[in-house]
Coordinates of C-alpha atoms and ligand atoms in Angstrom, one line a residue:
M95 CA 130.8 -14.3 -52.1
T96 CA 130.9 -12.9 -55.7
D97 CA 129.0 -9.7 -56.5
E98 CA 126.6 -11.6 -58.7
T99 CA 125.8 -14.0 -55.8
Y100 CA 125.3 -11.1 -53.4
R101 CA 123.0 -9.3 -55.9
S102 CA 120.9 -12.4 -56.3
R103 CA 120.2 -12.7 -52.6
L104 CA 117.3 -10.3 -52.2
L105 CA 116.9 -11.1 -48.5
V106 CA 120.3 -9.9 -47.5
R107 CA 120.0 -6.8 -49.6
A108 CA 116.6 -5.9 -48.2
L109 CA 118.0 -6.4 -44.6
R110 CA 120.6 -3.9 -45.5
R111 CA 117.9 -1.5 -46.8
E112 CA 119.3 -1.6 -50.3
P113 CA 116.7 -1.2 -53.1
V114 CA 115.5 -4.6 -54.4
E115 CA 113.7 -5.7 -57.6
R116 CA 110.9 -7.2 -55.5
T117 CA 110.2 -7.8 -51.8
P118 CA 111.8 -11.0 -50.5
V119 CA 109.5 -13.5 -48.7
W120 CA 110.0 -16.3 -46.3
L121 CA 107.9 -17.7 -43.3
M122 CA 108.8 -18.3 -39.7
R123 CA 108.3 -22.1 -39.0
Q124 CA 108.1 -22.7 -42.8
A125 CA 109.3 -26.3 -42.1
G126 CA 106.8 -28.1 -40.0
R127 CA 103.9 -30.5 -39.5
Y128 CA 101.6 -28.7 -42.0
L129 CA 103.8 -30.2 -44.7
P130 CA 103.2 -33.9 -45.5
E131 CA 106.9 -34.3 -46.6
Y132 CA 108.0 -33.0 -43.2
R133 CA 105.7 -35.5 -41.4
A134 CA 107.2 -38.3 -43.5
V135 CA 110.8 -37.4 -42.4
R136 CA 109.7 -37.0 -38.8
E137 CA 108.3 -40.5 -38.8
Q138 CA 111.5 -41.9 -40.4
A139 CA 113.7 -40.0 -37.9
G140 CA 111.6 -41.2 -34.9
G141 CA 111.3 -37.8 -33.2
F142 CA 111.8 -34.1 -33.3
L143 CA 115.2 -34.0 -31.6
Q144 CA 116.4 -36.9 -33.7
M145 CA 115.7 -34.7 -36.8
I146 CA 117.7 -31.9 -35.4
W147 CA 120.7 -34.0 -34.3
N148 CA 121.0 -35.7 -37.7
P149 CA 122.4 -33.2 -40.3
Q150 CA 120.9 -35.2 -43.2
Y151 CA 117.4 -35.0 -41.8
A152 CA 117.8 -31.4 -40.6
A153 CA 119.0 -30.3 -44.1
E154 CA 116.2 -32.2 -45.9
V155 CA 113.4 -30.5 -43.9
T156 CA 115.1 -27.1 -44.2
L157 CA 115.1 -27.5 -48.0
Q158 CA 111.5 -28.7 -48.2
P159 CA 109.7 -25.3 -48.2
V160 CA 112.3 -23.9 -50.5
R161 CA 111.6 -26.6 -53.1
R162 CA 107.8 -26.5 -52.6
F163 CA 107.2 -22.7 -52.4
G164 CA 110.4 -21.0 -53.8
V165 CA 110.8 -18.8 -50.7
D166 CA 113.8 -16.4 -50.7
A167 CA 115.3 -17.8 -47.6
A168 CA 115.9 -21.1 -45.8
I169 CA 116.0 -21.1 -42.0
L170 CA 118.0 -23.9 -40.4
F171 CA 115.8 -26.6 -38.9
S172 CA 116.6 -26.6 -35.2
D173 CA 115.1 -25.1 -32.1
I174 CA 115.9 -22.3 -29.7
L175 CA 116.2 -24.7 -26.8
V176 CA 119.0 -26.9 -28.4
P177 CA 121.8 -24.7 -26.9
L178 CA 120.3 -25.1 -23.4
N179 CA 120.6 -28.8 -23.8
A180 CA 124.2 -28.4 -25.0
M181 CA 124.9 -26.4 -21.8
G182 CA 123.9 -29.4 -19.7
M183 CA 120.1 -29.1 -19.3
R184 CA 117.9 -32.2 -20.1
L185 CA 115.5 -31.4 -22.9
E186 CA 112.5 -33.4 -24.1
F187 CA 109.6 -32.6 -26.5
D188 CA 106.1 -34.0 -26.0
E189 CA 102.8 -33.3 -27.5
R190 CA 102.4 -30.0 -25.6
G191 CA 105.9 -28.7 -26.6
P192 CA 109.3 -28.5 -24.9
V193 CA 109.9 -29.9 -21.4
L194 CA 113.1 -29.2 -19.3
P195 CA 112.6 -31.6 -16.4
E196 CA 115.4 -30.1 -14.3
P197 CA 114.7 -26.4 -14.4
L198 CA 117.1 -23.8 -12.9
R199 CA 115.7 -22.3 -9.7
E200 CA 118.7 -21.3 -7.6
Q201 CA 122.2 -19.8 -7.8
R202 CA 123.8 -23.2 -7.6
D203 CA 121.8 -24.4 -10.6
V204 CA 123.0 -21.5 -12.5
D205 CA 126.6 -22.1 -11.4
A206 CA 126.3 -25.7 -12.8
L207 CA 125.4 -24.4 -16.2
E208 CA 128.3 -24.4 -18.6
V209 CA 129.1 -22.0 -21.5
V210 CA 130.2 -24.4 -24.2
D211 CA 132.0 -24.3 -27.5
P212 CA 129.3 -24.9 -30.2
R213 CA 131.9 -26.5 -32.5
E214 CA 132.4 -29.3 -30.0
T215 CA 129.0 -29.7 -28.5
M216 CA 126.7 -28.9 -31.5
P217 CA 128.7 -30.0 -34.6
Y218 CA 125.5 -31.2 -36.2
V219 CA 124.4 -27.6 -36.5
G220 CA 127.4 -26.6 -38.6
E221 CA 127.2 -29.8 -40.7
A222 CA 123.5 -29.2 -41.4
L223 CA 124.2 -25.6 -42.5
R224 CA 126.8 -26.8 -44.9
L225 CA 124.5 -29.4 -46.4
V226 CA 121.7 -26.9 -46.8
R227 CA 123.9 -24.3 -48.5
A228 CA 125.1 -27.0 -50.9
G229 CA 121.4 -27.8 -51.8
L230 CA 120.1 -24.3 -52.1
P231 CA 119.7 -22.2 -55.3
Q232 CA 122.2 -19.5 -55.5
E233 CA 119.6 -16.7 -54.9
T234 CA 118.2 -18.3 -51.7
A235 CA 119.7 -16.9 -48.5
L236 CA 120.5 -19.1 -45.5
I237 CA 119.3 -18.0 -42.1
G238 CA 120.6 -19.1 -38.7
F239 CA 118.9 -18.3 -35.4
C240 CA 119.0 -18.4 -31.6
G241 CA 116.7 -17.6 -28.7
A242 CA 117.4 -14.3 -27.0
P243 CA 118.8 -14.6 -23.5
F244 CA 115.5 -13.6 -21.8
T245 CA 113.4 -16.1 -23.7
L246 CA 115.9 -18.9 -23.0
A247 CA 115.9 -17.9 -19.3
A248 CA 112.1 -18.2 -19.3
Y249 CA 112.3 -21.8 -20.5
A250 CA 115.3 -22.7 -18.3
I251 CA 113.6 -21.4 -15.1
E252 CA 110.1 -22.5 -15.9
G253 CA 111.1 -25.9 -17.3
G254 CA 108.8 -25.4 -20.3
T255 CA 106.2 -23.1 -21.7
S256 CA 104.1 -21.0 -19.3
K257 CA 101.3 -18.4 -19.3
Q258 CA 102.2 -16.5 -16.2
F259 CA 105.9 -17.2 -15.8
A260 CA 105.7 -17.2 -12.0
H261 CA 109.0 -18.9 -11.4
L262 CA 110.8 -16.6 -13.9
R263 CA 109.3 -13.5 -12.3
R264 CA 110.1 -14.6 -8.8
T265 CA 113.7 -15.2 -9.8
M266 CA 113.9 -11.9 -11.7
Y267 CA 112.5 -9.8 -8.9
R268 CA 113.7 -11.7 -5.7
D269 CA 116.9 -13.4 -6.7
T270 CA 118.2 -10.8 -9.2
P271 CA 121.9 -11.8 -8.7
A272 CA 121.1 -15.4 -9.8
F273 CA 119.0 -14.1 -12.7
N274 CA 121.8 -11.8 -13.8
A275 CA 124.3 -14.6 -13.6
L276 CA 122.1 -16.8 -15.8
M277 CA 121.6 -14.0 -18.3
D278 CA 125.4 -13.4 -18.5
K279 CA 126.0 -17.1 -19.3
L280 CA 123.1 -17.2 -21.8
A281 CA 124.3 -14.0 -23.6
A282 CA 127.7 -15.5 -24.0
Q283 CA 126.3 -18.8 -25.3
V284 CA 123.8 -17.1 -27.7
A285 CA 126.6 -14.9 -29.2
A286 CA 128.8 -17.9 -29.6
H287 CA 126.0 -19.9 -31.3
L288 CA 125.2 -17.1 -33.7
R289 CA 128.9 -16.6 -34.6
Y290 CA 129.3 -20.4 -35.1
Q291 CA 126.3 -20.4 -37.5
I292 CA 127.6 -17.4 -39.5
E293 CA 131.0 -19.2 -39.8
C294 CA 129.2 -22.3 -41.2
G295 CA 127.4 -20.4 -43.8
A296 CA 124.4 -18.5 -42.3
E297 CA 124.0 -15.2 -44.1
A298 CA 121.6 -13.6 -41.7
V299 CA 120.5 -14.5 -38.2
V300 CA 117.3 -14.1 -36.2
L301 CA 117.3 -13.5 -32.5
F302 CA 114.0 -14.8 -31.1
D303 CA 112.8 -13.0 -28.0
T304 CA 109.4 -14.7 -28.1
W305 CA 108.4 -13.8 -24.5
A306 CA 109.7 -10.2 -24.5
G307 CA 106.2 -8.9 -25.1
S308 CA 105.0 -10.3 -21.8
L309 CA 107.1 -7.6 -20.0
A310 CA 106.0 -4.1 -19.4
R311 CA 108.4 -1.6 -20.9
P312 CA 110.4 -0.8 -17.7
D313 CA 110.9 -4.5 -17.1
Y314 CA 111.9 -5.2 -20.7
L315 CA 114.5 -2.5 -20.5
R316 CA 115.8 -3.8 -17.1
Y317 CA 115.6 -7.6 -17.6
S318 CA 115.9 -8.4 -21.3
A319 CA 117.2 -5.6 -23.5
P320 CA 120.7 -5.2 -22.0
W321 CA 121.6 -8.8 -22.8
S322 CA 120.1 -8.8 -26.3
R323 CA 122.0 -5.7 -27.0
R324 CA 125.2 -7.4 -25.9
V325 CA 124.6 -10.3 -28.3
V326 CA 123.8 -7.9 -31.2
R327 CA 127.0 -6.0 -30.5
D328 CA 129.0 -9.2 -30.3
I329 CA 128.0 -10.2 -33.9
A330 CA 127.9 -6.7 -35.4
G331 CA 129.4 -6.6 -38.9
L332 CA 129.4 -10.4 -39.3
A333 CA 125.9 -10.9 -40.8
P334 CA 122.6 -8.9 -40.7
C335 CA 120.6 -9.6 -37.6
I336 CA 116.8 -9.6 -37.3
A337 CA 115.3 -9.0 -33.8
F338 CA 112.0 -10.8 -33.2
A339 CA 109.9 -10.0 -30.1
G340 CA 106.5 -11.5 -29.7
E341 CA 103.5 -9.2 -29.1
S342 CA 105.8 -6.2 -28.7
D343 CA 104.0 -3.2 -30.2
H344 CA 104.7 -1.4 -26.9
L345 CA 108.4 -2.0 -27.3
L346 CA 109.0 -1.1 -31.0
E347 CA 111.0 2.0 -30.3
D348 CA 113.1 0.2 -27.7
L349 CA 113.8 -2.7 -30.1
V350 CA 115.4 -0.2 -32.5
Q351 CA 117.9 0.5 -29.7
L352 CA 119.1 -3.1 -29.8
G353 CA 121.2 -2.1 -32.8
A354 CA 119.9 -5.0 -35.0
D355 CA 119.5 -4.5 -38.7
A356 CA 115.9 -5.5 -38.8
I357 CA 112.9 -5.9 -36.5
S358 CA 110.3 -8.6 -37.1
L359 CA 106.8 -7.2 -36.4
D360 CA 103.7 -9.2 -35.5
H361 CA 100.4 -8.6 -37.1
R362 CA 99.1 -6.3 -34.3
T363 CA 101.5 -3.5 -35.4
S364 CA 100.7 -1.4 -38.4
L365 CA 103.6 -1.9 -40.8
A366 CA 103.2 1.6 -42.4
Q367 CA 103.2 3.3 -39.0
A368 CA 106.2 1.2 -38.0
F369 CA 108.3 2.7 -40.8
T370 CA 107.5 6.1 -39.3
R371 CA 107.9 5.0 -35.7
T372 CA 111.4 3.6 -36.5
R373 CA 112.2 6.6 -38.7
E374 CA 113.2 4.1 -41.4
S375 CA 116.4 3.5 -39.5
V376 CA 116.1 -0.3 -39.6
A377 CA 114.6 -2.9 -42.0
L378 CA 111.2 -4.3 -41.0
Q379 CA 110.0 -7.9 -41.4
G380 CA 106.4 -9.0 -41.4
N381 CA 103.6 -9.1 -40.8
L382 CA 100.6 -11.0 -42.1
D383 CA 98.6 -12.7 -39.3
P384 CA 99.5 -16.4 -39.4
A385 CA 95.8 -17.1 -38.9
A386 CA 95.0 -15.2 -42.2
L387 CA 96.4 -18.3 -43.9
F388 CA 93.2 -20.1 -43.0
A389 CA 91.5 -17.9 -45.6
S390 CA 91.0 -19.2 -49.1
P391 CA 94.1 -18.9 -51.4
A392 CA 92.4 -16.1 -53.3
D393 CA 91.8 -14.2 -50.1
V394 CA 95.3 -14.8 -48.9
A395 CA 96.7 -13.3 -52.2
R396 CA 94.4 -10.3 -51.7
R397 CA 95.6 -9.7 -48.1
T398 CA 99.2 -10.1 -49.2
H399 CA 98.9 -7.5 -52.0
A400 CA 97.2 -5.2 -49.5
L401 CA 100.0 -5.5 -47.0
L402 CA 102.6 -4.9 -49.7
S403 CA 100.7 -1.9 -51.0
E404 CA 100.9 -0.5 -47.5
V405 CA 104.7 -0.6 -47.6
D406 CA 104.6 0.8 -51.0
G407 CA 108.1 -0.2 -52.1
R408 CA 109.9 1.4 -49.3
P409 CA 113.4 -0.1 -49.0
G410 CA 114.1 -2.4 -46.1
H411 CA 111.0 -4.6 -46.1
V412 CA 111.1 -8.4 -45.9
L413 CA 107.7 -10.1 -46.1
N414 CA 106.9 -12.7 -43.5
L415 CA 104.1 -13.7 -41.1
G416 CA 103.7 -12.0 -37.7
H417 CA 104.7 -15.3 -36.1
G418 CA 105.2 -18.9 -37.1
V419 CA 103.0 -21.0 -39.5
F420 CA 100.2 -22.8 -37.6
K421 CA 100.1 -26.6 -37.8
H422 CA 96.7 -26.8 -39.6
T423 CA 97.6 -24.4 -42.3
E424 CA 97.0 -25.7 -45.9
P425 CA 100.1 -25.6 -48.1
A426 CA 98.0 -24.0 -50.9
S427 CA 97.6 -20.9 -48.7
V428 CA 101.3 -20.6 -48.1
A429 CA 101.8 -21.0 -51.9
A430 CA 99.3 -18.2 -52.4
F431 CA 101.2 -15.9 -50.0
V432 CA 104.6 -16.5 -51.6
N433 CA 103.3 -16.3 -55.2
A434 CA 101.4 -13.1 -54.4
A435 CA 104.6 -11.6 -53.0
K436 CA 106.6 -12.6 -56.1
E437 CA 104.0 -11.1 -58.4
H438 CA 103.4 -7.9 -56.6
V439 CA 104.4 -4.8 -58.4
A440 CA 105.2 -1.8 -56.2
T441 CA 103.6 1.4 -57.5
G442 CA 105.3 3.7 -54.9
H443 CA 108.8 4.4 -53.9
L444 CA 110.6 2.2 -56.4
S445 CA 108.8 2.9 -59.7
Ligands
LIG617 O1 106.5 -31.6 -33.4 C1 107.2 -31.1 -34.1 O2 107.5 -31.4 -35.2 C2 107.9 -30.0 -33.4 C3 107.4 -28.6 -33.6 C4 108.5 -27.6 -33.6 C5 109.2 -27.2 -34.8 C6 108.9 -27.5 -36.2 C7 109.1 -27.1 -32.5 C8 108.8 -27.4 -31.1 N1 110.2 -26.3 -32.9 C9 110.3 -26.4 -34.3 C10 111.3 -25.8 -35.2 C11 111.7 -24.4 -34.9 N2 111.6 -23.7 -33.7 C12 112.4 -23.6 -35.8 C13 112.8 -24.1 -37.2 C14 112.8 -23.3 -38.3 C15 111.6 -23.3 -39.3 O3 111.4 -24.4 -39.8 O4 111.0 -22.3 -39.4 C16 112.6 -22.3 -35.2 C17 113.2 -21.1 -35.8 C18 112.1 -22.5 -33.9 C19 112.2 -21.4 -32.8 C20 111.5 -21.5 -31.6 N3 111.3 -22.7 -30.8 C21 110.9 -20.5 -30.9 C22 111.1 -19.0 -31.3 C23 110.2 -18.6 -32.4 C24 108.7 -18.6 -32.0 O5 107.9 -19.3 -32.6 O6 108.3 -17.8 -31.1 C25 110.4 -21.0 -29.7 C26 109.6 -20.2 -28.6 C27 110.6 -22.4 -29.7 C28 110.2 -23.3 -28.6 C29 109.3 -24.4 -29.1 N4 109.8 -25.4 -29.9 C30 108.7 -26.2 -30.2 C31 107.6 -25.6 -29.8 C32 106.2 -26.1 -30.0 C33 107.9 -24.4 -29.1 C34 107.0 -23.3 -28.5 C35 106.5 -23.8 -27.2 C36 105.9 -22.7 -26.4 O7 104.8 -22.2 -26.8 O8 106.5 -22.4 -25.4

């Protein structure tokens, strides 16, 4: 990458806590059903997994929000559950979300799970990344991602989404050797998947630990953090890593210890206080409430300026939502969010 290309990619610089001309902005789940052009491709492809497995479709929907809104980053269109499928688990998506009809419940299920080479089992991921990079403006960064081992274990053991995670908790507490063996395999797969995406052009990666926040702090430290830390260590120096953990205000100080370059905060955490709590030792991403996008575009712009004023130009901020875009969001509100970010003039630390 030339110096000029590097300088133009605000996202990568902000993740390294370098001063930037303006705060970079992108949205989690920025490709999705709230966009008519996404729905059209989904119809043509015939399903969600069909879009992921076809690099042309995956690249097209990855590029759609970049074209429409001019966000500062594209995130590969895929899903955190794709590697579980590559490891040998059946995976389906229905109206309610993901379904894994053969969940892992015992040691021998874990034994049957295979750590695989992403180059051989998920070549469509690398191909889609190359197509996206070729279609992106120079200044737009490309992001890869993976689920964190704990969140992947939650889906693998439950067989889908859950509110109480009873099977997961039973396995964690009562069959700890099987849980640990599963986490070891998942950590190896996750690290390999992130390395593969970086090799194929991802300039930053997100590690999504969506269900981490469901754990009390001692359980997070015992059952999730060690394996996430292993993954972060495994990719250190290759590309900046953003650690996301859902509803995790109680874990913020522990998330710093993962060693990632940035932490993605949800809207329940005060961004200004988070800079203090993390001693400005990591970059912070976030954190407009995704439901705030149901406000009028003018109100969304006001809320976005208020959030950016709170940060006041401190280095190491990437603007995003606290969690993914909701399905019934109006594109005009997303545009208002992105445009407000691009127009915002910091009055504090940078001026
Ligand atoms: O019907 C559709 O079109 C599918 C909806 C959808 C989409 C657009 C799903 C099903 N996944 C995705 C894409 C996706 N998932 C991306 C693509 C990048 C982007 O466009 O922004 C990413 C980064 C993910 C990651 C993901 N999948 C997470 C982690 C982030 C998060 O939101 O917490 C999780 C938990 C999933 C599982 C999943 N996949 C899909 C759904 C509906 C869910 C969540 C189900 C649940 O609540 O358990």
